[in-house]
Coordinates of C-alpha atoms in Angstrom, one line a residue:
M10 CA -3.0 52.9 48.6
I11 CA -0.3 51.3 50.7
C12 CA 0.3 47.6 51.4
E13 CA 0.1 47.3 55.3
Y14 CA 2.8 44.5 55.2
C15 CA 5.6 45.8 52.9
K16 CA 4.5 49.5 53.0
L17 CA 4.7 49.8 49.2
V18 CA 2.3 52.0 47.2
E19 CA 0.1 49.7 45.0
Q20 CA -3.0 50.0 42.9
E21 CA -6.2 49.3 44.8
L22 CA -6.9 46.4 42.4
K23 CA -3.7 44.6 43.5
L24 CA -4.3 45.0 47.3
F25 CA -6.3 42.2 48.8
T26 CA -8.1 42.1 52.2
L27 CA -7.0 39.6 54.9
P28 CA -9.7 38.2 57.2
C29 CA -8.5 40.5 60.0
G30 CA -9.0 43.5 57.7
Y31 CA -5.4 44.4 56.7
L32 CA -4.7 45.2 53.0
V33 CA -1.7 43.4 51.4
C34 CA -0.2 42.9 47.9
L35 CA -1.7 40.0 46.0
H36 CA 1.8 38.4 45.5
H37 CA 2.2 38.1 49.3
L38 CA -0.9 35.9 49.4
E39 CA 0.1 33.9 46.4
D40 CA 3.5 33.0 48.0
Q41 CA 1.9 31.5 51.1
E42 CA 1.1 27.8 51.8
Q43 CA -2.4 26.7 51.7
F44 CA -2.7 27.2 55.5
F45 CA -0.5 29.9 57.1
R46 CA -0.4 32.3 60.1
C47 CA -1.3 35.8 59.4
F48 CA 1.9 37.5 58.4
V49 CA 0.6 41.0 59.5
C50 CA -1.1 40.6 62.9
K51 CA 0.2 37.0 63.6
D52 CA -2.9 36.4 65.8
H53 CA -4.7 33.7 63.6
M54 CA -4.5 31.1 60.9
I55 CA -5.7 31.7 57.4
E56 CA -6.8 29.4 54.6
K57 CA -5.4 30.9 51.4
Q58 CA -8.2 29.8 49.1
A59 CA -10.9 30.9 51.5
C60 CA -9.2 34.2 51.7
L61 CA -9.0 34.7 47.9
D62 CA -12.7 33.6 47.7
M63 CA -13.8 36.5 49.9
A64 CA -16.3 38.7 48.0
K65 CA -14.0 41.7 47.8
N66 CA -11.0 39.6 46.8
R67 CA -13.0 37.4 44.3
K68 CA -14.2 40.5 42.5
K69 CA -10.7 41.8 42.2
L70 CA -9.4 38.4 40.9
D71 CA -12.1 38.4 38.3
E72 CA -11.3 41.9 37.2
I73 CA -7.6 41.1 37.0
S74 CA -8.3 37.9 34.9
F75 CA -10.6 40.0 32.6
L76 CA -8.0 42.7 32.1
E77 CA -5.3 40.0 31.3
Q78 CA -7.7 38.3 28.8
K79 CA -8.7 41.6 27.3
D80 CA -5.0 42.5 26.7
L81 CA -4.5 39.1 25.0
I82 CA -7.6 39.6 22.9
F83 CA -6.5 43.1 21.9
E84 CA -3.1 41.7 20.9
S85 CA -4.9 39.1 18.7
C86 CA -7.1 41.9 17.2
D87 CA -3.9 43.8 16.4
K88 CA -2.6 40.8 14.6
I89 CA -5.9 40.3 12.8
D90 CA -5.9 44.0 11.6
K91 CA -2.4 43.5 10.4
L92 CA -3.4 40.3 8.6
K93 CA -6.3 42.1 6.9
K94 CA -3.8 44.5 5.4
T95 CA -1.1 42.0 4.6
L96 CA -2.9 38.6 4.1
K97 CA -2.1 38.2 0.4
S98 CA 1.5 39.2 0.8
C99 CA 1.9 37.1 3.9
V100 CA 0.5 33.9 2.2
S101 CA 2.4 34.7 -1.0
E102 CA 5.7 35.3 0.8
H103 CA 5.5 32.0 2.7
L104 CA 4.4 29.9 -0.4
S105 CA 7.1 31.8 -2.6
Q106 CA 9.7 30.6 -0.1
I107 CA 8.4 27.0 -0.6
N108 CA 8.5 27.5 -4.3
R109 CA 12.1 28.7 -4.1
Q110 CA 13.0 25.6 -2.1
M111 CA 11.3 23.4 -4.7
D112 CA 13.1 25.2 -7.5
L113 CA 16.4 24.7 -5.8
K114 CA 15.6 21.0 -5.3
R115 CA 14.6 20.7 -9.0
E116 CA 17.8 22.2 -10.2
Y117 CA 19.9 20.0 -7.9
L118 CA 18.1 16.9 -9.1
K119 CA 18.4 17.9 -12.7
I120 CA 22.1 18.3 -12.3
E121 CA 22.3 15.1 -10.4
F122 CA 20.2 13.2 -13.0
D123 CA 22.0 14.8 -15.9
K124 CA 25.3 13.5 -14.4
L125 CA 23.9 10.1 -13.9
V126 CA 22.7 10.1 -17.6
D127 CA 26.0 11.5 -18.8
D128 CA 28.0 9.0 -16.8
H129 CA 26.0 6.1 -18.1
H130 CA 26.2 7.4 -21.7
G131 CA 30.0 7.8 -21.3
S132 CA 30.3 4.2 -20.1
L133 CA 28.3 3.0 -23.1
V134 CA 30.5 5.0 -25.5
K135 CA 33.6 3.7 -23.9
D136 CA 32.3 0.1 -24.1
L137 CA 31.5 0.7 -27.8
K138 CA 35.0 2.0 -28.5
D139 CA 36.6 -0.8 -26.7
F140 CA 34.5 -3.3 -28.6
E141 CA 35.4 -1.6 -31.9
S142 CA 39.1 -1.8 -31.2
N143 CA 38.9 -5.5 -30.1
F144 CA 36.7 -6.4 -33.1
M145 CA 39.0 -4.6 -35.6
H146 CA 42.0 -6.4 -34.1
F147 CA 40.2 -9.7 -34.5
I148 CA 38.5 -9.3 -37.9
E149 CA 41.1 -7.2 -39.9
P150 CA 43.7 -10.0 -40.2
K151 CA 41.1 -12.5 -41.3
I152 CA 39.9 -10.2 -44.2
K153 CA 43.5 -9.6 -45.3
E154 CA 44.0 -13.4 -45.6
F155 CA 41.8 -13.2 -48.8
N156 CA 43.8 -12.4 -51.9
T157 CA 40.9 -11.6 -54.0
E158 CA 43.0 -10.8 -57.1
Q159 CA 44.6 -14.3 -57.1
I160 CA 41.2 -15.9 -56.5
R161 CA 39.8 -14.0 -59.6
L162 CA 42.8 -14.9 -61.7
Y163 CA 42.6 -18.6 -60.8
L164 CA 38.9 -18.9 -61.5
N165 CA 39.1 -16.8 -64.7
N166 CA 42.0 -18.7 -66.3
Q167 CA 41.4 -21.0 -69.3
D168 CA 42.2 -24.2 -67.4
Q169 CA 39.4 -26.7 -68.1
N170 CA 39.9 -28.6 -64.8
F171 CA 36.5 -27.7 -63.5
K172 CA 36.6 -30.4 -60.9
S173 CA 39.6 -28.9 -59.2
K174 CA 38.1 -25.4 -59.4
N175 CA 34.9 -26.6 -57.8
E176 CA 36.8 -28.2 -55.0
F177 CA 38.7 -25.0 -54.6
I178 CA 35.4 -22.9 -54.4
V179 CA 33.8 -25.4 -52.0
N180 CA 36.8 -25.4 -49.7
L181 CA 37.0 -21.6 -49.9
N182 CA 33.4 -21.1 -49.0
K183 CA 33.3 -23.7 -46.3
N184 CA 36.5 -22.8 -44.5
K185 CA 36.9 -19.2 -45.0
I186 CA 34.2 -17.1 -46.8
D187 CA 31.3 -18.5 -44.9
Q188 CA 33.0 -18.1 -41.6
L189 CA 34.0 -14.6 -42.3
F190 CA 30.4 -13.5 -43.3
T191 CA 29.0 -15.4 -40.3
K192 CA 31.3 -13.3 -38.1
M193 CA 30.2 -10.1 -39.8
E194 CA 26.5 -11.0 -39.4
K195 CA 27.1 -11.6 -35.7
F196 CA 28.8 -8.2 -35.6
K197 CA 25.7 -6.7 -36.8
N198 CA 23.8 -8.0 -33.8
V199 CA 25.4 -5.3 -31.8
K200 CA 22.6 -2.9 -31.1
F201 CA 21.5 -0.2 -28.8
I202 CA 18.7 -1.7 -26.8
Q203 CA 16.5 1.2 -25.7
S204 CA 14.8 0.6 -22.4
A205 CA 11.0 0.5 -22.8
K206 CA 10.5 0.1 -19.1
P207 CA 9.2 3.1 -17.0
S208 CA 11.6 4.7 -14.6
K209 CA 11.9 3.1 -11.3
Y210 CA 12.4 6.3 -9.6
E211 CA 9.8 7.4 -7.1
M212 CA 9.7 11.1 -7.7
A213 CA 7.9 11.8 -4.4
E214 CA 10.7 10.1 -2.5
M215 CA 13.5 11.8 -4.6
F216 CA 12.0 15.3 -4.7
G217 CA 9.9 15.5 -1.6
T218 CA 6.2 16.3 -0.9
L219 CA 4.1 19.1 0.4
G220 CA 2.0 17.2 2.9
L221 CA -1.1 19.1 1.8
K222 CA -3.5 16.3 2.5
E223 CA -3.0 16.6 6.2
I224 CA -3.3 20.3 6.1
F225 CA -6.5 20.1 4.1
E226 CA -7.9 17.7 6.7
D227 CA -6.7 19.9 9.7
L228 CA -8.2 23.0 8.1
K229 CA -11.2 21.2 6.7
L230 CA -10.6 22.8 3.3
C231 CA -12.7 21.6 0.3
S232 CA -10.6 20.0 -2.4
K233 CA -11.9 19.3 -5.9
Q234 CA -13.7 15.9 -6.2
P235 CA -12.7 13.7 -9.0
D236 CA -15.0 13.5 -12.1
T237 CA -15.7 9.8 -11.8
K238 CA -17.8 9.6 -14.9
S239 CA -15.0 10.9 -17.1
Q240 CA -12.2 9.0 -15.4
L241 CA -13.5 5.4 -15.7
P242 CA -10.9 3.4 -17.4
F243 CA -13.4 0.8 -18.7
S244 CA -17.1 0.6 -19.6
S245 CA -19.4 0.5 -16.6
K246 CA -21.8 -1.8 -18.5
F247 CA -22.0 -5.3 -17.0
S248 CA -23.7 -8.4 -18.4
L249 CA -24.5 -11.8 -16.8
K250 CA -22.2 -14.6 -17.9
C251 CA -22.9 -17.3 -15.3
Q252 CA -23.7 -17.8 -11.6
F253 CA -21.3 -19.5 -9.1
G254 CA -22.1 -21.3 -5.9
L255 CA -19.4 -19.9 -3.6
N256 CA -19.0 -16.2 -2.7
T257 CA -15.6 -16.3 -4.4
F258 CA -14.0 -17.2 -7.7
L259 CA -10.5 -17.9 -9.0
E260 CA -8.8 -16.7 -12.2
L261 CA -6.6 -19.2 -13.9
S262 CA -3.6 -18.3 -16.1
T263 CA -5.8 -19.3 -19.1
G264 CA -8.2 -16.5 -18.1
E265 CA -10.9 -19.0 -17.0
L266 CA -12.8 -18.2 -13.9
V267 CA -13.5 -21.1 -11.5
S268 CA -15.8 -21.5 -8.5
S269 CA -18.3 -24.1 -7.4
S270 CA -21.5 -24.8 -9.3
L271 CA -24.6 -23.1 -8.1
W272 CA -26.7 -26.1 -8.9
D273 CA -24.3 -28.8 -7.5
P274 CA -21.8 -27.2 -5.0
S275 CA -19.6 -30.3 -5.1
N276 CA -18.7 -29.6 -8.7
F277 CA -16.5 -27.1 -10.3
L278 CA -17.9 -24.5 -12.8
T279 CA -15.7 -22.6 -15.2
V280 CA -16.4 -19.7 -17.5
H281 CA -14.2 -18.0 -20.1
P282 CA -15.0 -14.3 -19.9
Y283 CA -14.0 -13.7 -23.5
C284 CA -16.1 -16.3 -25.2
T285 CA -18.5 -17.1 -22.3
Q286 CA -17.9 -20.8 -22.7
I287 CA -19.2 -22.5 -19.5
T288 CA -18.0 -26.0 -18.4
E289 CA -18.9 -28.0 -15.4
F290 CA -16.4 -30.5 -14.0
P291 CA -17.1 -33.2 -11.3
G292 CA -15.5 -32.6 -8.0
H293 CA -15.9 -34.8 -5.0
K294 CA -19.3 -35.8 -3.5
S295 CA -18.9 -33.2 -0.8
R296 CA -19.8 -29.5 -1.0
F297 CA -17.0 -27.1 -1.4
N298 CA -16.7 -24.7 1.5
F299 CA -13.4 -22.9 0.7
M300 CA -11.5 -22.7 -2.5
F301 CA -8.0 -21.2 -3.1
L302 CA -5.6 -20.9 -6.1
A303 CA -1.9 -21.9 -5.7
D304 CA 0.9 -21.7 -8.1
N305 CA 0.7 -23.4 -11.6
D306 CA -3.1 -23.2 -11.5
V307 CA -3.4 -25.8 -8.7
I308 CA -6.8 -25.4 -7.0
V309 CA -7.0 -26.2 -3.3
T310 CA -10.4 -26.9 -1.7
I311 CA -11.8 -27.6 1.7
S312 CA -15.1 -29.5 1.6
D313 CA -17.8 -30.2 4.2
D314 CA -16.4 -33.8 4.6
F315 CA -13.3 -32.2 6.4
F316 CA -10.8 -32.9 3.7
I317 CA -8.3 -30.7 2.1
R318 CA -7.9 -31.6 -1.6
A319 CA -5.5 -30.4 -4.2
W320 CA -6.6 -30.4 -7.9
K321 CA -4.7 -30.0 -11.2
D322 CA -6.8 -29.7 -14.4
F323 CA -9.8 -30.6 -12.2
K324 CA -8.3 -33.9 -11.1
C325 CA -7.5 -34.5 -7.5
F326 CA -3.9 -35.5 -6.8
K327 CA -3.7 -35.0 -3.0
Y328 CA -6.2 -35.2 -0.1
I329 CA -5.5 -34.6 3.5
P330 CA -8.1 -35.2 6.4
L331 CA -8.7 -32.5 9.0
E332 CA -10.3 -32.6 12.4
R333 CA -14.0 -33.1 12.2
L334 CA -14.9 -29.8 13.7
T335 CA -16.7 -27.0 11.8
I336 CA -14.2 -24.7 10.1
I337 CA -15.1 -21.1 10.6
A338 CA -12.2 -19.5 8.6
A339 CA -9.5 -20.7 6.2
E340 CA -6.8 -19.2 4.1
L341 CA -3.9 -20.3 1.8
F342 CA -0.4 -19.0 2.2
K343 CA 2.2 -20.3 -0.3
Y344 CA 1.8 -24.1 0.2
N345 CA 0.2 -23.9 3.6
V346 CA -3.5 -24.3 4.2
I347 CA -4.5 -22.5 7.4
T348 CA -7.7 -23.5 9.1
V349 CA -9.4 -22.5 12.4
N350 CA -12.4 -24.4 13.8
Y351 CA -15.1 -23.3 16.2
A352 CA -12.9 -24.4 19.1
Y353 CA -10.3 -21.8 17.9
H354 CA -7.9 -24.6 17.1
F355 CA -5.5 -23.4 14.3
Q356 CA -3.9 -25.9 12.0
F357 CA -1.2 -25.3 9.3
V358 CA -1.1 -28.1 6.6
N359 CA 1.2 -28.3 3.6
F360 CA -1.1 -29.5 0.9
E361 CA 1.8 -30.8 -1.2
T362 CA 3.3 -33.1 1.5
G363 CA 0.2 -33.5 3.6
Q364 CA 2.3 -32.7 6.7
T365 CA 0.8 -30.7 9.6
I366 CA 3.3 -27.8 10.0
K367 CA 1.9 -26.2 13.1
K368 CA -1.0 -26.6 15.6
F369 CA -2.1 -24.2 18.4
N370 CA -5.0 -22.9 20.2
L371 CA -5.9 -19.2 20.9
N372 CA -8.4 -18.4 23.5
L373 CA -10.1 -15.4 21.8
S374 CA -13.4 -13.8 21.3
P375 CA -15.3 -15.1 18.2
I376 CA -13.0 -15.1 15.1
S377 CA -14.6 -14.0 11.8
L378 CA -11.7 -13.8 9.4
I379 CA -8.0 -14.7 9.2
K380 CA -5.3 -13.5 6.8
P381 CA -1.6 -14.6 6.9
L382 CA 0.8 -11.6 6.5
S383 CA 4.0 -13.7 6.4
H384 CA 5.3 -17.1 7.5
A385 CA 5.5 -15.7 11.0
M386 CA 2.7 -13.1 11.2
L387 CA -1.1 -13.9 11.2
L388 CA -4.0 -11.3 11.2
T389 CA -7.1 -12.4 13.0
A390 CA -10.4 -10.4 13.0
H391 CA -12.8 -10.6 16.0
E392 CA -16.1 -8.7 15.7
N393 CA -14.9 -5.0 16.3
Q394 CA -11.1 -5.5 16.5
F395 CA -8.1 -7.1 14.8
I396 CA -4.9 -8.7 16.2
I397 CA -1.6 -9.3 14.6
W398 CA 0.1 -12.4 16.0
N399 CA 3.6 -13.6 16.0
I400 CA 2.8 -17.3 15.5
D401 CA 6.3 -18.4 16.4
N402 CA 5.7 -17.5 20.1
L403 CA 1.9 -16.9 20.0
K404 CA 2.3 -13.3 21.2
E405 CA 0.3 -10.3 20.1
K406 CA 2.2 -7.8 18.1
E407 CA -0.6 -5.2 17.4
R408 CA -4.3 -4.8 18.4
L409 CA -6.8 -2.3 17.3
S410 CA -10.4 -1.8 18.3
F411 CA -13.0 0.3 16.3
N412 CA -16.6 0.9 15.7
G413 CA -18.4 -1.7 13.6
L414 CA -17.9 -5.4 12.9
V415 CA -15.2 -6.8 10.5
S416 CA -16.8 -7.8 7.2
S417 CA -13.8 -8.1 4.8
I418 CA -10.0 -8.1 4.8
E419 CA -7.4 -7.5 2.0
T420 CA -3.7 -7.6 2.4
I421 CA -1.4 -5.4 0.2
N422 CA 1.9 -6.7 1.6
T423 CA 3.4 -8.0 4.9
V424 CA 2.9 -4.6 6.7
E425 CA -0.1 -3.1 4.9
F426 CA -3.7 -4.2 4.7
F427 CA -7.3 -3.0 4.6
I428 CA -10.3 -4.0 6.8
G429 CA -13.9 -3.3 5.8
T430 CA -16.7 -3.1 8.5
N431 CA -20.4 -3.5 8.5
N432 CA -20.9 0.3 9.0
G433 CA -19.3 1.2 5.6
Q434 CA -15.9 2.1 7.1
V435 CA -12.6 0.9 5.7
I436 CA -9.5 0.9 7.9
K437 CA -6.1 1.1 6.2
W438 CA -3.3 -0.2 8.4
H439 CA 0.3 0.7 7.6
K440 CA 2.1 1.0 11.0
K441 CA -0.9 3.1 12.1
P442 CA -4.6 3.2 11.2
T443 CA -6.3 5.5 8.7
F444 CA -10.1 5.5 8.9
R445 CA -12.3 6.3 5.9
T446 CA -16.1 6.0 5.5
C447 CA -16.3 4.5 2.0
H448 CA -19.9 3.1 1.8
L449 CA -23.4 3.6 3.3
G450 CA -23.6 -0.2 4.2
P451 CA -21.4 -3.2 5.0
V452 CA -18.2 -3.4 2.9
S453 CA -18.6 -6.9 1.5
C454 CA -15.4 -7.0 -0.5
I455 CA -12.0 -5.3 -0.7
H456 CA -9.7 -6.3 -3.6
N457 CA -6.2 -5.3 -4.3
C458 CA -6.0 -4.4 -8.0
N459 CA -2.1 -4.7 -7.9
N460 CA -1.8 -1.4 -9.8
G461 CA -1.8 1.0 -6.8
K462 CA -5.6 0.8 -6.5
I463 CA -8.0 -1.1 -4.3
L464 CA -11.7 -2.0 -5.1
T465 CA -14.3 -1.8 -2.4
I466 CA -17.8 -3.2 -2.8
S467 CA -21.0 -2.8 -0.7
C468 CA -24.1 -4.8 -1.8
Q469 CA -26.3 -2.6 0.4
D470 CA -25.5 0.8 -1.3
N471 CA -25.1 -0.9 -4.7
T472 CA -21.7 0.6 -5.4
L473 CA -18.2 -0.4 -6.5
K474 CA -15.5 2.1 -5.7
F475 CA -11.8 2.4 -6.7
W476 CA -9.4 4.1 -4.3
D477 CA -5.8 5.2 -4.6
C478 CA -4.0 2.7 -2.3
K479 CA -1.4 5.2 -1.3
N480 CA -3.4 8.3 -0.2
F481 CA -6.8 6.7 0.0
D482 CA -8.4 9.2 -2.5
L483 CA -11.6 8.1 -4.4
L484 CA -10.8 7.6 -8.1
Y485 CA -13.9 6.0 -9.7
E486 CA -17.4 4.9 -8.6
I487 CA -19.8 2.5 -10.4
N488 CA -23.4 1.7 -9.5
L489 CA -24.4 -2.0 -9.8
Y490 CA -27.3 -4.0 -8.5
M491 CA -26.4 -5.8 -5.3
P492 CA -22.7 -6.7 -6.0
Y493 CA -21.0 -8.8 -3.3
V494 CA -17.5 -9.6 -4.4
G495 CA -15.4 -8.6 -7.4
K496 CA -11.9 -8.3 -8.9
I497 CA -10.1 -6.9 -11.9
L498 CA -9.2 -9.8 -14.2
K499 CA -5.6 -10.1 -15.2
C500 CA -5.9 -11.7 -18.6
Y501 CA -8.7 -9.5 -20.0
P502 CA -9.7 -5.9 -19.5
H503 CA -12.8 -7.0 -17.6
M504 CA -14.0 -6.7 -14.0
A505 CA -15.9 -9.8 -12.7
C506 CA -18.5 -9.5 -9.9
K507 CA -20.7 -11.8 -8.0
D508 CA -24.0 -10.8 -6.4

């Protein structure tokens, strides 16, 4: 058929009807504005979309679309048929290329590392030879000073003047022989001190990674789950040692655990995990609301009489009054006690000097928890969101909202922290958030084990779980009746929990 505008022969499917009845090529219509004068008869205006939606034209458009999509699907089918025949070789070829890249990197690093080892070995050999030369230059003349033949002749002669000979021997020992042998003993202190420390090299950073975790997640592949029963690094049997009053406890350098007494919350209670010796020390007459551990086993407390107190060996050596408003959150950073009351008034107090370092107000939604990240950065938690503040200018640096209410926070360093929520989710923040459902109930505790692992606890699903801090993989899981908080103890291979 022929286009009645350009007179070219075209397939019927590509010829569209104008309202005045003329047949034209589709591309003539597509080139027009939304409203245009009929370019064939020039007697009327045409709305392009209404023209395309005419029954005859719409059917042709649908057929053209179908044919285009059919061609694309057939191309995909051709690729699938090819994959059926070559899938194994295709996958193998791609992964083999990656293997070759890894092999090249390994050889390069081996050469580079061998060079580093050889260079260091060479420098040690050179140092040893230089020392040998210097020591020989120093000690050889001193040894040659001794005429041993004359010494023997003098001491073996028949002269009966033993007093003179004794003085000679004493003088010889004191001034020469003892000094020589002392120098030789010091020489023997030269040793090769083999390093027992593990290598500081981070192999993933040196060598590279495959990024398989993201691919597994994108493709929803199943990876092998860890055998938690066989991997536990300690016994999962727990025994009751004592009961504390606060929902937290401190570990002193002596290994003792400290918190408030359950029976008298104004007293300290200590327990030694190894021998289970329990001791109660009198505090102040007011109930402890917060308790922190500073350097040198100094304990810092905040009581319900609105005083900060610093204790050493359970004796108070400093007390600082606070505003008499209910404190809803508090933390210790270095020597600064940070408090926030229900009026959202923040106060930073140095517990050693008693000076107030900083005061400010933040008009925010209800604050549940606070965590200092550095001297200038503060993390605040508000129901279903957290905010990172620059406290020098009181401006927000980061803010993130999520499902669930904040129930616990643990910091790893100044830029990385974990937040637990009441719906069992844990959020890892390191420049960007990573979400992981860790428990079936509220996450009551997150603890940094300082060995690349974190501990999460939920008293509702009765589990303690250990996670790889770097990639957030589950390592171990322990069932325990209603745990609330816990930590791995430093002084003994134990884990302490509070229900």
